[in-house]
PDB file of C-alpha atoms in Angstrom:
ATOM      1  CA  VAL A   1     151.263   0.940 238.540  1.00  0.00           C
ATOM      2  CA  LEU A   2     149.699   0.408 235.119  1.00  0.00           C
ATOM      3  CA  LEU A   3     149.264   4.153 234.654  1.00  0.00           C
ATOM      4  CA  ARG A   4     152.944   4.740 235.457  1.00  0.00           C
ATOM      5  CA  HIS A   5     153.953   2.158 232.857  1.00  0.00           C
ATOM      6  CA  ALA A   6     151.545   3.686 230.358  1.00  0.00           C
ATOM      7  CA  ARG A   7     153.199   7.081 230.887  1.00  0.00           C
ATOM      8  CA  ARG A   8     156.624   5.539 230.361  1.00  0.00           C
ATOM      9  CA  LEU A   9     155.387   3.803 227.251  1.00  0.00           C
ATOM     10  CA  SER A  10     153.929   7.089 226.004  1.00  0.00           C
ATOM     11  CA  GLY A  11     157.287   8.796 226.484  1.00  0.00           C
ATOM     12  CA  PHE A  12     159.027   5.929 224.772  1.00  0.00           C
ATOM     13  CA  LEU A  13     156.608   6.039 221.835  1.00  0.00           C
ATOM     14  CA  HIS A  14     157.137   9.811 221.581  1.00  0.00           C
ATOM     15  CA  TRP A  15     160.884   9.231 221.506  1.00  0.00           C
ATOM     16  CA  LEU A  16     160.390   6.533 218.897  1.00  0.00           C
ATOM     17  CA  HIS A  17     158.192   8.806 216.787  1.00  0.00           C
ATOM     18  CA  THR A  18     160.885  11.470 216.934  1.00  0.00           C
ATOM     19  CA  CYS A  19     163.430   8.834 215.954  1.00  0.00           C
ATOM     20  CA  CYS A  20     161.426   7.804 212.877  1.00  0.00           C
ATOM     21  CA  SER A  21     160.339  11.244 211.702  1.00  0.00           C
ATOM     22  CA  PRO A  22     161.544  12.574 208.322  1.00  0.00           C
ATOM     23  CA  GLU A  23     163.650  15.188 210.155  1.00  0.00           C
ATOM     24  CA  ALA A  24     165.366  12.419 212.125  1.00  0.00           C
ATOM     25  CA  ASP A  25     166.010  10.496 208.898  1.00  0.00           C
ATOM     26  CA  GLU A  26     167.686  13.578 207.431  1.00  0.00           C
ATOM     27  CA  LEU A  27     169.791  14.091 210.572  1.00  0.00           C
ATOM     28  CA  ARG A  28     170.717  10.395 210.519  1.00  0.00           C
ATOM     29  CA  TYR A  29     171.768  10.683 206.877  1.00  0.00           C
ATOM     30  CA  VAL A  30     173.947  13.709 207.664  1.00  0.00           C
ATOM     31  CA  ALA A  31     175.428  11.949 210.706  1.00  0.00           C
ATOM     32  CA  ASP A  32     176.193   8.829 208.650  1.00  0.00           C
ATOM     33  CA  LYS A  33     177.721  10.991 205.922  1.00  0.00           C
ATOM     34  CA  GLN A  34     180.006  12.611 208.494  1.00  0.00           C
ATOM     35  CA  GLY A  35     180.962   9.219 209.936  1.00  0.00           C
ATOM     36  CA  MET A  36     178.978   9.588 213.159  1.00  0.00           C
ATOM     37  CA  ALA A  37     177.440   6.325 214.364  1.00  0.00           C
ATOM     38  CA  THR A  38     173.705   6.132 215.030  1.00  0.00           C
ATOM     39  CA  ALA A  39     173.727   2.363 215.574  1.00  0.00           C
ATOM     40  CA  PRO A  40     173.868   2.551 219.401  1.00  0.00           C
ATOM     41  CA  ARG A  41     170.564   4.442 219.484  1.00  0.00           C
ATOM     42  CA  HIS A  42     168.920   1.840 217.261  1.00  0.00           C
ATOM     43  CA  ASP A  43     170.401  -1.008 219.292  1.00  0.00           C
ATOM     44  CA  PHE A  44     169.085   0.624 222.446  1.00  0.00           C
ATOM     45  CA  LEU A  45     165.711   1.155 220.807  1.00  0.00           C
ATOM     46  CA  ARG A  46     165.521  -2.457 219.689  1.00  0.00           C
ATOM     47  CA  GLY A  47     166.545  -3.706 223.151  1.00  0.00           C
ATOM     48  CA  GLU A  48     163.976  -1.536 224.913  1.00  0.00           C
ATOM     49  CA  ALA A  49     161.245  -2.642 222.527  1.00  0.00           C
ATOM     50  CA  GLN A  50     162.131  -6.288 223.177  1.00  0.00           C
ATOM     51  CA  GLU A  51     162.047  -5.693 226.943  1.00  0.00           C
ATOM     52  CA  PHE A  52     158.630  -4.030 226.720  1.00  0.00           C
ATOM     53  CA  ARG A  53     157.418  -6.941 224.591  1.00  0.00           C
ATOM     54  CA  ARG A  54     158.686  -9.525 227.116  1.00  0.00           C
ATOM     55  CA  ARG A  55     157.027  -7.749 230.024  1.00  0.00           C
ATOM     56  CA  ALA A  56     153.746  -7.263 228.202  1.00  0.00           C
ATOM     57  CA  MET A  57     153.655 -10.912 227.156  1.00  0.00           C
ATOM     58  CA  LEU A  58     154.409 -11.972 230.736  1.00  0.00           C
ATOM     59  CA  LEU A  59     151.520  -9.807 231.931  1.00  0.00           C
ATOM     60  CA  ALA A  60     149.227 -11.232 229.254  1.00  0.00           C
ATOM     61  CA  ARG A  61     150.101 -14.833 230.208  1.00  0.00           C
ATOM     62  CA  THR A  62     149.586 -14.056 233.892  1.00  0.00           C
ATOM     63  CA  VAL A  63     146.200 -12.482 233.214  1.00  0.00           C
ATOM     64  CA  PHE A  64     145.188 -15.516 231.147  1.00  0.00           C
ATOM     65  CA  GLU A  65     146.126 -17.876 233.994  1.00  0.00           C
ATOM     66  CA  LEU A  66     144.506 -15.742 236.688  1.00  0.00           C
ATOM     67  CA  ARG A  67     141.285 -15.352 234.728  1.00  0.00           C
ATOM     68  CA  SER A  68     140.585 -19.068 235.053  1.00  0.00           C
ATOM     69  CA  ARG A  69     141.131 -18.812 238.823  1.00  0.00           C
ATOM     70  CA  LEU A  70     138.770 -15.940 239.535  1.00  0.00           C
ATOM     71  CA  PRO A  71     136.140 -16.938 242.059  1.00  0.00           C
ATOM     72  CA  ASP A  72     132.523 -17.146 240.990  1.00  0.00           C
ATOM     73  CA  PRO A  73     130.762 -14.102 242.493  1.00  0.00           C
ATOM     74  CA  GLU A  74     127.518 -16.100 242.761  1.00  0.00           C
ATOM     75  CA  LEU A  75     129.103 -18.781 244.947  1.00  0.00           C
ATOM     76  CA  PRO A  76     128.665 -16.966 248.295  1.00  0.00           C
ATOM     77  CA  VAL A  77     124.957 -16.443 247.524  1.00  0.00           C
ATOM     78  CA  ARG A  78     124.604 -20.161 246.813  1.00  0.00           C
ATOM     79  CA  TRP A  79     126.314 -20.845 250.155  1.00  0.00           C
ATOM     80  CA  ALA A  80     123.787 -18.590 251.855  1.00  0.00           C
ATOM     81  CA  GLU A  81     120.877 -20.429 250.211  1.00  0.00           C
ATOM     82  CA  TRP A  82     122.338 -23.767 251.291  1.00  0.00           C
ATOM     83  CA  PHE A  83     122.831 -22.444 254.843  1.00  0.00           C
ATOM     84  CA  GLU A  84     119.240 -21.211 255.010  1.00  0.00           C
ATOM     85  CA  GLU A  85     117.929 -24.616 253.930  1.00  0.00           C
ATOM     86  CA  ARG A  86     120.105 -26.434 256.469  1.00  0.00           C
ATOM     87  CA  GLY A  87     119.374 -23.816 259.109  1.00  0.00           C
ATOM     88  CA  GLU A  88     115.626 -24.420 258.805  1.00  0.00           C
ATOM     89  CA  ILE A  89     116.164 -28.166 259.143  1.00  0.00           C
ATOM     90  CA  ALA A  90     118.443 -27.676 262.161  1.00  0.00           C
ATOM     91  CA  GLY A  91     116.084 -25.127 263.728  1.00  0.00           C
ATOM     92  CA  LEU A  92     118.450 -22.140 263.675  1.00  0.00           C
ATOM     93  CA  PRO A  93     116.909 -18.735 264.327  1.00  0.00           C
ATOM     94  CA  ARG A  94     116.026 -16.793 261.176  1.00  0.00           C
ATOM     95  CA  SER A  95     118.219 -13.891 262.349  1.00  0.00           C
ATOM     96  CA  HIS A  96     121.313 -16.141 262.142  1.00  0.00           C
ATOM     97  CA  CYS A  97     120.423 -17.191 258.616  1.00  0.00           C
ATOM     98  CA  ALA A  98     119.668 -13.584 257.610  1.00  0.00           C
ATOM     99  CA  ARG A  99     122.998 -12.365 259.035  1.00  0.00           C
ATOM    100  CA  TYR A 100     124.861 -15.147 257.218  1.00  0.00           C
ATOM    101  CA  ARG A 101     123.068 -14.266 253.966  1.00  0.00           C
ATOM    102  CA  SER A 102     123.928 -10.581 254.412  1.00  0.00           C
ATOM    103  CA  GLN A 103     127.597 -11.418 254.929  1.00  0.00           C
ATOM    104  CA  ARG A 104     127.655 -13.715 251.893  1.00  0.00           C
ATOM    105  CA  GLU A 105     126.001 -11.026 249.755  1.00  0.00           C
ATOM    106  CA  GLN A 106     128.722  -8.582 250.813  1.00  0.00           C
ATOM    107  CA  VAL A 107     131.394 -11.118 249.876  1.00  0.00           C
ATOM    108  CA  ALA A 108     129.651 -11.669 246.525  1.00  0.00           C
ATOM    109  CA  ALA A 109     129.649  -7.914 245.894  1.00  0.00           C
ATOM    110  CA  VAL A 110     133.386  -7.690 246.648  1.00  0.00           C
ATOM    111  CA  TRP A 111     134.125 -10.648 244.375  1.00  0.00           C
ATOM    112  CA  ALA A 112     132.031  -9.135 241.578  1.00  0.00           C
ATOM    113  CA  ASN A 113     133.852  -5.810 241.949  1.00  0.00           C
ATOM    114  CA  ASN A 114     137.218  -7.584 241.889  1.00  0.00           C
ATOM    115  CA  ARG A 115     136.178  -9.426 238.732  1.00  0.00           C
ATOM    116  CA  ARG A 116     135.159  -6.171 237.017  1.00  0.00           C
ATOM    117  CA  THR A 117     138.438  -4.539 238.013  1.00  0.00           C
ATOM    118  CA  PHE A 118     140.401  -7.537 236.798  1.00  0.00           C
ATOM    119  CA  LEU A 119     138.600  -7.599 233.450  1.00  0.00           C
ATOM    120  CA  SER A 120     139.244  -3.877 233.026  1.00  0.00           C
ATOM    121  CA  THR A 121     142.937  -4.469 233.726  1.00  0.00           C
ATOM    122  CA  GLU A 122     142.891  -7.268 231.166  1.00  0.00           C
ATOM    123  CA  GLU A 123     141.576  -4.835 228.547  1.00  0.00           C
ATOM    124  CA  HIS A 124     144.397  -2.403 229.367  1.00  0.00           C
ATOM    125  CA  ILE A 125     146.980  -5.146 228.985  1.00  0.00           C
ATOM    126  CA  GLU A 126     145.496  -6.178 225.633  1.00  0.00           C
ATOM    127  CA  ALA A 127     145.746  -2.546 224.509  1.00  0.00           C
ATOM    128  CA  LEU A 128     149.369  -2.480 225.672  1.00  0.00           C
ATOM    129  CA  VAL A 129     150.139  -5.596 223.630  1.00  0.00           C
ATOM    130  CA  GLN A 130     148.523  -3.946 220.583  1.00  0.00           C
ATOM    131  CA  CYS A 131     150.666  -0.845 221.131  1.00  0.00           C
ATOM    132  CA  LEU A 132     153.743  -3.026 221.269  1.00  0.00           C
ATOM    133  CA  ASP A 133     152.765  -4.668 217.992  1.00  0.00           C
ATOM    134  CA  GLU A 134     152.677  -1.190 216.472  1.00  0.00           C
ATOM    135  CA  LEU A 135     155.969  -0.435 218.201  1.00  0.00           C
ATOM    136  CA  ASP A 136     157.558  -3.469 216.540  1.00  0.00           C
ATOM    137  CA  GLU A 137     156.389  -2.157 213.180  1.00  0.00           C
ATOM    138  CA  MET A 138     157.828   1.285 213.936  1.00  0.00           C
ATOM    139  CA  VAL A 139     161.149  -0.196 215.041  1.00  0.00           C
ATOM    140  CA  GLY A 140     161.204  -2.203 211.835  1.00  0.00           C
ATOM    141  CA  GLU A 141     160.597   0.959 209.840  1.00  0.00           C
ATOM    142  CA  CYS A 142     163.401   2.764 211.693  1.00  0.00           C
ATOM    143  CA  THR A 143     165.762  -0.130 211.098  1.00  0.00           C
ATOM    144  CA  SER A 144     164.850  -0.376 207.408  1.00  0.00           C
ATOM    145  CA  SER A 145     165.237   3.390 206.905  1.00  0.00           C
ATOM    146  CA  LYS A 146     168.615   3.178 208.644  1.00  0.00           C
ATOM    147  CA  ASP A 147     169.682   0.339 206.350  1.00  0.00           C
ATOM    148  CA  GLU A 148     168.469   2.251 203.287  1.00  0.00           C
ATOM    149  CA  GLY A 149     170.524   5.275 204.388  1.00  0.00           C
ATOM    150  CA  LYS A 150     173.657   3.112 204.630  1.00  0.00           C
ATOM    151  CA  THR A 151     172.997   1.726 201.160  1.00  0.00           C
ATOM    152  CA  GLU A 152     172.696   5.239 199.723  1.00  0.00           C
ATOM    153  CA  ILE A 153     175.879   6.370 201.483  1.00  0.00           C
ATOM    154  CA  GLY A 154     177.806   3.292 200.362  1.00  0.00           C
ATOM    155  CA  GLN A 155     176.993   3.896 196.693  1.00  0.00           C
TER     156      GLN A 155
END
């Protein structure tokens, strides 16, 4: 899912780069001079950038909240140690304790893997937020170059 969104974002950034290139500025100037409106494209661009920003910030907040709720991967091992101590006192066979420990170690490994995957996803989301910060700057540049073009035409 994240890769699909990254591809969409890449396409969007490519479109934005094309929009803000010097050639696009020249075409925009010619279009404005001929009375052709370019405002809808900029409005669309601004709206899409805001939507990406909202979604990225929602993801970032969700990751922040989920991070505090991740289970401790060492907890199942501590359970196994506790069970072994109690098992000795209760006289349980060592094979039961060993099987329980093995199961808890497997759970701990799964939890540790999930934590690593989650933290990797968190890094990707942080990178996405950084990209959107750059996107805001690019949108601002496009908007300011558009406004400068109108000023030149109006004079």
